[in-house]
Amino acid sequence: AGDVFMTYPNYKKAQEIALSNHANGTITDADRDVEPNGIFYEIEVTEGSIEYDYTINGSDGAIIRTTQDSVHD
């Protein structure tokens, strides 16, 4: 089943949302989490020396949380 989540309809949209603030960003990791309260996507975007982690609601595309770290940490 490994990468089955990548075909889920909202997966691509979640990637687009995460990249929307990063013109030169690259998605470096993505996961789909199924929780009792819904489906959520964890999208990691790297732009320059900064790594941004997004948690995106799979049902409405809302960004739930964003964090950032240096890729050198």
GROMACS .gro file of C-alpha atoms in nm:
model
   73
    1ALA     CA    1   0.000   0.000   0.000
    2GLY     CA    2   0.305   0.226   0.054
    3ASP     CA    3   0.242   0.518  -0.181
    4VAL     CA    4  -0.130   0.470  -0.239
    5PHE     CA    5  -0.201   0.801  -0.062
    6MET     CA    6  -0.029   0.985  -0.347
    7THR     CA    7  -0.328   0.916  -0.572
    8TYR     CA    8  -0.579   1.059  -0.325
    9PRO     CA    9  -0.757   1.354  -0.495
   10ASN     CA   10  -0.655   1.617  -0.238
   11TYR     CA   11  -0.289   1.512  -0.220
   12LYS     CA   12  -0.188   1.719  -0.523
   13LYS     CA   13  -0.390   2.016  -0.398
   14ALA     CA   14  -0.216   1.995  -0.059
   15GLN     CA   15   0.120   2.012  -0.238
   16GLU     CA   16   0.006   2.316  -0.437
   17ILE     CA   17  -0.108   2.491  -0.118
   18ALA     CA   18   0.225   2.423   0.054
   19LEU     CA   19   0.423   2.548  -0.247
   20SER     CA   20   0.205   2.856  -0.303
   21ASN     CA   21   0.424   3.075  -0.078
   22HIS     CA   22   0.753   2.940  -0.208
   23ALA     CA   23   0.827   3.026  -0.572
   24ASN     CA   24   1.161   2.843  -0.557
   25GLY     CA   25   1.056   2.572  -0.312
   26THR     CA   26   1.077   2.197  -0.356
   27ILE     CA   27   0.864   1.936  -0.183
   28THR     CA   28   1.106   1.713   0.006
   29ASP     CA   29   0.858   1.496   0.199
   30ALA     CA   30   0.485   1.435   0.212
   31ASP     CA   31   0.263   1.213   0.422
   32ARG     CA   32  -0.107   1.158   0.464
   33ASP     CA   33  -0.238   1.104   0.815
   34VAL     CA   34  -0.582   0.958   0.878
   35GLU     CA   35  -0.704   1.071   1.218
   36PRO     CA   36  -1.043   1.024   1.390
   37ASN     CA   37  -1.123   1.389   1.310
   38GLY     CA   38  -1.023   1.378   0.943
   39ILE     CA   39  -0.744   1.340   0.690
   40PHE     CA   40  -0.440   1.565   0.715
   41TYR     CA   41  -0.135   1.612   0.496
   42GLU     CA   42   0.212   1.679   0.632
   43ILE     CA   43   0.403   1.854   0.351
   44GLU     CA   44   0.770   1.953   0.383
   45VAL     CA   45   0.900   2.226   0.150
   46THR     CA   46   1.264   2.327   0.125
   47GLU     CA   47   1.352   2.667  -0.015
   48GLY     CA   48   1.713   2.778   0.005
   49SER     CA   49   1.842   2.683   0.348
   50ILE     CA   50   1.498   2.686   0.515
   51GLU     CA   51   1.269   2.386   0.563
   52TYR     CA   52   0.897   2.460   0.603
   53ASP     CA   53   0.658   2.201   0.745
   54TYR     CA   54   0.289   2.238   0.667
   55THR     CA   55  -0.006   2.054   0.815
   56ILE     CA   56  -0.298   2.086   0.574
   57ASN     CA   57  -0.659   1.978   0.630
   58GLY     CA   58  -0.746   1.721   0.362
   59SER     CA   59  -1.111   1.814   0.346
   60ASP     CA   60  -1.095   2.191   0.296
   61GLY     CA   61  -0.728   2.270   0.223
   62ALA     CA   62  -0.688   2.493   0.528
   63ILE     CA   63  -0.333   2.529   0.660
   64ILE     CA   64  -0.354   2.406   1.019
   65ARG     CA   65   0.007   2.468   1.119
   66THR     CA   66   0.333   2.590   0.968
   67THR     CA   67   0.680   2.560   1.118
   68GLN     CA   68   1.021   2.642   0.978
   69ASP     CA   69   1.378   2.536   1.055
   70SER     CA   70   1.718   2.573   0.899
   71VAL     CA   71   1.814   2.269   0.693
   72HIS     CA   72   2.146   2.284   0.880
   73ASP     CA   73   1.987   2.203   1.220
   0.00000   0.00000   0.00000
